[in-house]
């Protein structure tokens, strides 16, 4: 195993060196000082509406996975405020902090959407550039937890309204309870406060920054330092999931190659090379079984009853794609969303009021999983409902036992793949392009995520329907899932190593004299290893998060305070940073 791993890494390193030589690009020109944008009420209202839409069910799951990300949010706000390039740069910079952001089990560890939409609006209204904006937007993300708690508590009301409709066998009423009744309330708590904050807060931010610039310029210097340091937090959050087993060396390979190239790498080409490296790792270490070596499935696929068509199953998936989280709440989580997605199936299979009512009721119970990979559960459930309608002895308890037993494991696998690997890597590529002034960055990110959410989501959903209860067993037995996760882990470590060079900025101006000779501490460190301080900062933050279990919020606050205090001119005109 060790020989195979060593061989894979030697081949990978050779490929990376060749790729790095040919993929170097010129760095984007420095951003010039920006003038403040006067935020009109209309601009602010549109910003608030866009924030609501990012959390709404109207974009086929592209709201939470795409519009909610600061890279896209900043670009959209920039367009609205007449500064699209600045908005995109600010959004990309803010998104570095949320690169490893994962929302699982109904939790919301910070609000990247609020930081992206409101943070960009306040930054443009206050005349900040993309470096200063990150330190301003970071605390804003913490406020999102307040509205999230309000939403998750209040939306339980609409789940009970759905129960009353289910008792009557009213399919349309259950659907409306899931996707319609909650939206005015969500608009009120999301759009209105953000619109008011963007309209009234921009002038306050501009005034505060003007005062600081005149009386405490070192604070602004500290905000610049904090911007570069906070990037380490986003990368370290990803490393919590990527530093597993024997894959961590690829992080250091990515870091070293990018450092040798001076940090000026085309990250898209670098990611393609990383994908090749991941394939080689899987090939040499995990092994690719020959067709005759693949074990036969131990669980037999079901014989389809024929009551449902592919179009029926597709309608069910489409409803889940749009409305899985439209009435997300702590009491039922995705329960009403699950029942809503089953309405085309229930309408097709059952004709009496009693049967419809029973079917709606059994699917309004607590349910929570990752919506893409977890779609296999829905496919299995649809298959069981079809067999039940044909006369098979399948009880309510049997159906709910399958849902309850699979939702946890599928959530773990799905969150690891989608939120831990697919979205961060796609974001990293998009952010890198955006920070070079390329508007294709946000677009490419949206395309990559849509390909996974729509393509993989539908494929797994339909596979679950075709295979029935054998689906999960056959997927796990094939070994394909493990190879995909391993390869994605290699690619993720590889990219994060490059990002530690490209995004984390930390240096020191400290000088000292020995025997009449002046030494610059930063030059000494660079002679040892370029970008040594950014690397040490990333590893320190990872250690605090993973080993010491320090909350990410605490790390973020400490970073900002340390950066600002460290910029105080304690040594003449210089601070520590």
Short mmCIF file of N, CA and C in Angstrom, two decimals, residues 300-424:
data_model
loop_
_atom_site.label_atom_id
_atom_site.label_comp_id
_atom_site.label_asym_id
_atom_site.label_seq_id
_atom_site.Cartn_x
_atom_site.Cartn_y
_atom_site.Cartn_z
N UNK A 300 -31.54 -8.01 -4.83
CA UNK A 300 -32.13 -8.03 -6.16
C UNK A 300 -32.99 -6.79 -6.39
N UNK A 301 -32.89 -6.27 -7.62
CA UNK A 301 -33.74 -5.13 -7.99
C UNK A 301 -35.19 -5.60 -8.09
N UNK A 302 -36.10 -4.73 -7.82
CA UNK A 302 -37.51 -5.09 -7.81
C UNK A 302 -38.05 -5.19 -9.23
N UNK A 303 -39.15 -5.86 -9.37
CA UNK A 303 -39.89 -5.87 -10.64
C UNK A 303 -40.91 -4.75 -10.58
N UNK A 304 -40.82 -3.82 -11.52
CA UNK A 304 -41.69 -2.65 -11.50
C UNK A 304 -43.14 -3.05 -11.73
N UNK A 305 -44.02 -2.42 -10.93
CA UNK A 305 -45.45 -2.75 -11.03
C UNK A 305 -46.09 -2.15 -12.27
N UNK A 306 -45.58 -1.04 -12.75
CA UNK A 306 -46.09 -0.45 -13.98
C UNK A 306 -47.21 0.54 -13.81
N UNK A 307 -47.56 0.90 -12.57
CA UNK A 307 -48.62 1.88 -12.36
C UNK A 307 -48.13 3.31 -12.62
N UNK A 308 -46.83 3.55 -12.41
CA UNK A 308 -46.26 4.88 -12.56
C UNK A 308 -45.39 4.95 -13.80
N UNK A 309 -45.39 6.10 -14.41
CA UNK A 309 -44.52 6.34 -15.56
C UNK A 309 -43.28 7.13 -15.12
N UNK A 310 -42.33 7.20 -16.02
CA UNK A 310 -41.13 8.00 -15.74
C UNK A 310 -41.51 9.46 -15.50
N UNK A 311 -42.53 9.94 -16.23
CA UNK A 311 -42.98 11.33 -16.07
C UNK A 311 -43.54 11.56 -14.67
N UNK A 312 -44.24 10.57 -14.11
CA UNK A 312 -44.77 10.70 -12.75
C UNK A 312 -43.64 10.85 -11.74
N UNK A 313 -42.63 10.01 -11.90
CA UNK A 313 -41.48 10.06 -10.99
C UNK A 313 -40.74 11.38 -11.15
N UNK A 314 -40.64 11.86 -12.38
CA UNK A 314 -39.95 13.13 -12.64
C UNK A 314 -40.69 14.30 -12.00
N UNK A 315 -42.02 14.30 -12.07
CA UNK A 315 -42.80 15.36 -11.42
C UNK A 315 -42.54 15.39 -9.93
N UNK A 316 -42.46 14.21 -9.34
CA UNK A 316 -42.19 14.13 -7.90
C UNK A 316 -40.82 14.72 -7.59
N UNK A 317 -39.81 14.36 -8.40
CA UNK A 317 -38.46 14.90 -8.19
C UNK A 317 -38.44 16.41 -8.36
N UNK A 318 -39.19 16.90 -9.34
CA UNK A 318 -39.19 18.33 -9.62
C UNK A 318 -39.77 19.11 -8.43
N UNK A 319 -40.82 18.57 -7.82
CA UNK A 319 -41.40 19.24 -6.65
C UNK A 319 -40.41 19.25 -5.49
N UNK A 320 -39.69 18.15 -5.31
CA UNK A 320 -38.68 18.10 -4.26
C UNK A 320 -37.55 19.08 -4.56
N UNK A 321 -37.13 19.14 -5.81
CA UNK A 321 -36.04 20.03 -6.21
C UNK A 321 -36.36 21.48 -5.85
N UNK A 322 -37.59 21.89 -6.10
CA UNK A 322 -37.99 23.26 -5.83
C UNK A 322 -38.33 23.49 -4.35
N UNK A 323 -39.09 22.58 -3.75
CA UNK A 323 -39.77 22.90 -2.50
C UNK A 323 -39.36 22.06 -1.30
N UNK A 324 -38.21 21.40 -1.35
CA UNK A 324 -37.80 20.54 -0.23
C UNK A 324 -37.64 21.33 1.07
N UNK A 325 -37.17 22.60 0.96
CA UNK A 325 -36.91 23.40 2.16
C UNK A 325 -37.81 24.63 2.26
N UNK A 326 -38.88 24.67 1.50
CA UNK A 326 -39.71 25.87 1.51
C UNK A 326 -40.42 26.09 2.84
N UNK A 327 -40.66 25.01 3.59
CA UNK A 327 -41.26 25.15 4.92
C UNK A 327 -40.39 24.44 5.96
N UNK A 328 -39.10 24.59 5.82
CA UNK A 328 -38.13 23.95 6.72
C UNK A 328 -38.35 24.45 8.15
N UNK A 329 -38.44 23.53 9.10
CA UNK A 329 -38.70 23.93 10.48
C UNK A 329 -38.15 22.88 11.43
N UNK A 330 -37.94 23.26 12.67
CA UNK A 330 -37.32 22.36 13.64
C UNK A 330 -38.21 21.19 14.02
N UNK A 331 -39.50 21.33 13.93
CA UNK A 331 -40.38 20.23 14.35
C UNK A 331 -40.42 19.09 13.33
N UNK A 332 -40.54 19.41 12.05
CA UNK A 332 -40.65 18.38 11.02
C UNK A 332 -39.47 18.39 10.03
N UNK A 333 -38.64 19.43 10.10
CA UNK A 333 -37.55 19.61 9.14
C UNK A 333 -38.13 19.62 7.71
N UNK A 334 -37.81 18.61 6.89
CA UNK A 334 -38.30 18.57 5.51
C UNK A 334 -39.60 17.77 5.38
N UNK A 335 -40.30 17.56 6.49
CA UNK A 335 -41.47 16.69 6.46
C UNK A 335 -42.54 17.14 5.48
N UNK A 336 -42.90 18.43 5.52
CA UNK A 336 -43.92 18.91 4.58
C UNK A 336 -43.39 18.91 3.16
N UNK A 337 -42.09 19.14 2.99
CA UNK A 337 -41.51 19.07 1.66
C UNK A 337 -41.56 17.67 1.09
N UNK A 338 -41.33 16.66 1.94
CA UNK A 338 -41.42 15.27 1.49
C UNK A 338 -42.84 14.94 1.05
N UNK A 339 -43.82 15.32 1.88
CA UNK A 339 -45.22 15.04 1.54
C UNK A 339 -45.61 15.74 0.24
N UNK A 340 -45.16 16.99 0.07
CA UNK A 340 -45.46 17.74 -1.15
C UNK A 340 -44.90 17.02 -2.37
N UNK A 341 -43.67 16.52 -2.27
CA UNK A 341 -43.06 15.84 -3.41
C UNK A 341 -43.79 14.54 -3.76
N UNK A 342 -44.48 13.97 -2.80
CA UNK A 342 -45.21 12.72 -3.04
C UNK A 342 -46.60 12.94 -3.61
N UNK A 343 -47.05 14.19 -3.72
CA UNK A 343 -48.44 14.42 -4.15
C UNK A 343 -48.75 13.90 -5.55
N UNK A 344 -47.86 14.00 -6.55
CA UNK A 344 -48.21 13.41 -7.86
C UNK A 344 -48.34 11.89 -7.78
N UNK A 345 -47.54 11.27 -6.92
CA UNK A 345 -47.58 9.81 -6.77
C UNK A 345 -48.87 9.40 -6.08
N UNK A 346 -49.20 10.11 -5.01
CA UNK A 346 -50.43 9.79 -4.26
C UNK A 346 -51.65 9.99 -5.14
N UNK A 347 -51.66 11.07 -5.91
CA UNK A 347 -52.80 11.35 -6.79
C UNK A 347 -52.97 10.25 -7.84
N UNK A 348 -51.84 9.69 -8.30
CA UNK A 348 -51.89 8.66 -9.34
C UNK A 348 -52.26 7.28 -8.78
N UNK A 349 -51.81 6.98 -7.58
CA UNK A 349 -51.97 5.62 -7.04
C UNK A 349 -53.25 5.42 -6.26
N UNK A 350 -53.74 6.47 -5.60
CA UNK A 350 -54.88 6.30 -4.70
C UNK A 350 -56.05 7.16 -5.14
N UNK A 351 -57.26 6.60 -5.01
CA UNK A 351 -58.44 7.28 -5.52
C UNK A 351 -59.46 7.63 -4.44
N UNK A 352 -59.47 6.91 -3.35
CA UNK A 352 -60.45 7.21 -2.30
C UNK A 352 -59.88 8.26 -1.34
N UNK A 353 -60.79 8.99 -0.71
CA UNK A 353 -60.37 10.02 0.25
C UNK A 353 -59.59 9.40 1.40
N UNK A 354 -60.00 8.22 1.85
CA UNK A 354 -59.34 7.57 2.99
C UNK A 354 -57.91 7.20 2.65
N UNK A 355 -57.71 6.61 1.46
CA UNK A 355 -56.36 6.21 1.06
C UNK A 355 -55.45 7.43 0.85
N UNK A 356 -56.01 8.47 0.25
CA UNK A 356 -55.22 9.70 0.03
C UNK A 356 -54.84 10.32 1.36
N UNK A 357 -55.80 10.39 2.28
CA UNK A 357 -55.53 10.98 3.59
C UNK A 357 -54.46 10.19 4.33
N UNK A 358 -54.54 8.86 4.27
CA UNK A 358 -53.56 8.02 4.96
C UNK A 358 -52.16 8.21 4.37
N UNK A 359 -52.09 8.31 3.04
CA UNK A 359 -50.79 8.48 2.38
C UNK A 359 -50.17 9.83 2.72
N UNK A 360 -50.97 10.88 2.69
CA UNK A 360 -50.46 12.20 3.03
C UNK A 360 -49.98 12.24 4.48
N UNK A 361 -50.75 11.63 5.37
CA UNK A 361 -50.41 11.66 6.79
C UNK A 361 -49.10 10.94 7.08
N UNK A 362 -48.88 9.79 6.44
CA UNK A 362 -47.66 9.04 6.75
C UNK A 362 -46.39 9.71 6.20
N UNK A 363 -46.58 10.67 5.28
CA UNK A 363 -45.40 11.35 4.73
C UNK A 363 -45.23 12.77 5.29
N UNK A 364 -46.05 13.15 6.25
CA UNK A 364 -45.90 14.45 6.90
C UNK A 364 -45.10 14.36 8.20
N UNK A 365 -44.54 13.20 8.46
CA UNK A 365 -43.76 13.02 9.69
C UNK A 365 -42.37 13.64 9.52
N UNK A 366 -41.61 13.67 10.61
CA UNK A 366 -40.26 14.21 10.60
C UNK A 366 -39.40 13.52 9.54
N UNK A 367 -38.68 14.34 8.76
CA UNK A 367 -37.75 13.81 7.76
C UNK A 367 -36.67 14.84 7.51
N UNK A 368 -35.43 14.39 7.41
CA UNK A 368 -34.34 15.32 7.14
C UNK A 368 -33.15 14.57 6.55
N UNK A 369 -32.73 14.97 5.36
CA UNK A 369 -31.56 14.37 4.74
C UNK A 369 -30.96 15.36 3.77
N UNK A 370 -29.85 14.99 3.15
CA UNK A 370 -29.26 15.85 2.12
C UNK A 370 -30.11 15.70 0.86
N UNK A 371 -30.57 16.79 0.27
CA UNK A 371 -31.61 16.69 -0.77
C UNK A 371 -31.19 16.04 -2.08
N UNK A 372 -29.89 15.98 -2.41
CA UNK A 372 -29.48 15.40 -3.69
C UNK A 372 -29.19 13.91 -3.56
N UNK A 373 -28.17 13.57 -2.78
CA UNK A 373 -27.84 12.16 -2.57
C UNK A 373 -28.96 11.46 -1.83
N UNK A 374 -29.61 12.17 -0.93
CA UNK A 374 -30.72 11.59 -0.17
C UNK A 374 -31.95 11.31 -1.01
N UNK A 375 -31.96 11.78 -2.27
CA UNK A 375 -33.10 11.52 -3.14
C UNK A 375 -33.33 10.05 -3.41
N UNK A 376 -32.30 9.22 -3.17
CA UNK A 376 -32.49 7.78 -3.35
C UNK A 376 -33.58 7.27 -2.41
N UNK A 377 -33.74 7.90 -1.25
CA UNK A 377 -34.77 7.49 -0.29
C UNK A 377 -36.15 7.73 -0.87
N UNK A 378 -36.32 8.87 -1.54
CA UNK A 378 -37.62 9.16 -2.16
C UNK A 378 -37.93 8.15 -3.25
N UNK A 379 -36.90 7.82 -4.05
CA UNK A 379 -37.13 6.83 -5.10
C UNK A 379 -37.58 5.51 -4.53
N UNK A 380 -36.93 5.06 -3.45
CA UNK A 380 -37.32 3.81 -2.80
C UNK A 380 -38.74 3.91 -2.25
N UNK A 381 -39.07 5.04 -1.64
CA UNK A 381 -40.40 5.23 -1.06
C UNK A 381 -41.47 5.19 -2.15
N UNK A 382 -41.19 5.83 -3.27
CA UNK A 382 -42.15 5.80 -4.40
C UNK A 382 -42.38 4.36 -4.85
N UNK A 383 -41.29 3.59 -4.94
CA UNK A 383 -41.41 2.19 -5.35
C UNK A 383 -42.26 1.40 -4.35
N UNK A 384 -42.07 1.66 -3.08
CA UNK A 384 -42.85 0.95 -2.06
C UNK A 384 -44.32 1.34 -2.11
N UNK A 385 -44.59 2.63 -2.36
CA UNK A 385 -45.98 3.06 -2.48
C UNK A 385 -46.65 2.40 -3.70
N UNK A 386 -45.90 2.29 -4.78
CA UNK A 386 -46.45 1.65 -5.99
C UNK A 386 -46.78 0.19 -5.72
N UNK A 387 -45.87 -0.51 -5.04
CA UNK A 387 -46.11 -1.92 -4.73
C UNK A 387 -47.29 -2.07 -3.75
N UNK A 388 -47.40 -1.15 -2.84
CA UNK A 388 -48.51 -1.18 -1.88
C UNK A 388 -49.84 -0.99 -2.61
N UNK A 389 -49.86 -0.06 -3.57
CA UNK A 389 -51.09 0.18 -4.32
C UNK A 389 -51.48 -1.04 -5.16
N UNK A 390 -50.50 -1.90 -5.50
CA UNK A 390 -50.77 -3.12 -6.25
C UNK A 390 -51.21 -4.27 -5.36
N UNK A 391 -51.24 -4.04 -4.03
CA UNK A 391 -51.72 -5.07 -3.12
C UNK A 391 -50.68 -5.70 -2.24
N UNK A 392 -49.41 -5.26 -2.35
CA UNK A 392 -48.35 -5.83 -1.51
C UNK A 392 -48.59 -5.46 -0.05
N UNK A 393 -48.19 -6.37 0.84
CA UNK A 393 -48.36 -6.13 2.28
C UNK A 393 -47.23 -5.22 2.78
N UNK A 394 -47.39 -3.92 2.59
CA UNK A 394 -46.39 -2.94 3.04
C UNK A 394 -47.11 -1.96 3.95
N UNK A 395 -46.73 -1.95 5.21
CA UNK A 395 -47.41 -1.12 6.20
C UNK A 395 -46.82 0.29 6.24
N UNK A 396 -47.53 1.18 6.93
CA UNK A 396 -47.01 2.53 7.16
C UNK A 396 -45.68 2.47 7.90
N UNK A 397 -45.59 1.57 8.88
CA UNK A 397 -44.36 1.46 9.66
C UNK A 397 -43.19 1.01 8.80
N UNK A 398 -43.46 0.14 7.84
CA UNK A 398 -42.39 -0.34 6.97
C UNK A 398 -41.84 0.79 6.12
N UNK A 399 -42.73 1.61 5.58
CA UNK A 399 -42.29 2.73 4.75
C UNK A 399 -41.51 3.74 5.58
N UNK A 400 -42.02 4.09 6.74
CA UNK A 400 -41.34 5.08 7.57
C UNK A 400 -40.04 4.53 8.16
N UNK A 401 -39.97 3.21 8.35
CA UNK A 401 -38.73 2.62 8.84
C UNK A 401 -37.61 2.77 7.81
N UNK A 402 -37.94 2.61 6.54
CA UNK A 402 -36.95 2.81 5.48
C UNK A 402 -36.49 4.26 5.45
N UNK A 403 -37.45 5.19 5.52
CA UNK A 403 -37.09 6.61 5.50
C UNK A 403 -36.23 6.98 6.71
N UNK A 404 -36.64 6.54 7.89
CA UNK A 404 -35.91 6.87 9.11
C UNK A 404 -34.53 6.24 9.14
N UNK A 405 -34.42 5.00 8.66
CA UNK A 405 -33.15 4.29 8.70
C UNK A 405 -32.12 4.82 7.74
N UNK A 406 -32.59 5.39 6.61
CA UNK A 406 -31.65 5.83 5.57
C UNK A 406 -31.34 7.31 5.60
N UNK A 407 -32.21 8.12 6.21
CA UNK A 407 -32.03 9.56 6.07
C UNK A 407 -30.72 10.05 6.73
N UNK A 408 -30.33 9.46 7.85
CA UNK A 408 -29.09 9.86 8.50
C UNK A 408 -27.85 9.51 7.70
N UNK A 409 -27.68 8.23 7.32
CA UNK A 409 -26.50 7.87 6.51
C UNK A 409 -26.41 8.64 5.19
N UNK A 410 -27.54 8.81 4.51
CA UNK A 410 -27.50 9.53 3.24
C UNK A 410 -27.19 11.01 3.44
N UNK A 411 -27.62 11.56 4.57
CA UNK A 411 -27.29 12.96 4.88
C UNK A 411 -25.79 13.11 5.08
N UNK A 412 -25.18 12.17 5.80
CA UNK A 412 -23.74 12.23 6.02
C UNK A 412 -22.95 12.14 4.74
N UNK A 413 -23.34 11.19 3.87
CA UNK A 413 -22.64 11.03 2.60
C UNK A 413 -22.89 12.24 1.70
N UNK A 414 -24.15 12.68 1.64
CA UNK A 414 -24.49 13.80 0.76
C UNK A 414 -23.84 15.11 1.16
N UNK A 415 -23.85 15.42 2.47
CA UNK A 415 -23.22 16.66 2.93
C UNK A 415 -21.72 16.65 2.68
N UNK A 416 -21.10 15.47 2.84
CA UNK A 416 -19.67 15.37 2.58
C UNK A 416 -19.36 15.66 1.12
N UNK A 417 -20.15 15.09 0.23
CA UNK A 417 -19.88 15.25 -1.21
C UNK A 417 -20.28 16.63 -1.69
N UNK A 418 -21.53 17.05 -1.39
CA UNK A 418 -22.00 18.33 -1.95
C UNK A 418 -21.42 19.54 -1.24
N UNK A 419 -21.68 19.65 0.08
CA UNK A 419 -21.25 20.85 0.81
C UNK A 419 -19.76 20.82 1.17
N UNK A 420 -19.19 19.61 1.28
CA UNK A 420 -17.80 19.51 1.68
C UNK A 420 -16.81 19.48 0.54
N UNK A 421 -17.27 19.11 -0.68
CA UNK A 421 -16.34 18.95 -1.79
C UNK A 421 -16.80 19.69 -3.05
N UNK A 422 -18.00 19.38 -3.54
CA UNK A 422 -18.45 19.94 -4.82
C UNK A 422 -18.55 21.46 -4.77
N UNK A 423 -19.29 21.98 -3.78
CA UNK A 423 -19.49 23.43 -3.71
C UNK A 423 -18.18 24.17 -3.40
N UNK A 424 -17.37 23.73 -2.40
CA UNK A 424 -16.13 24.47 -2.15
C UNK A 424 -15.17 24.50 -3.34
#
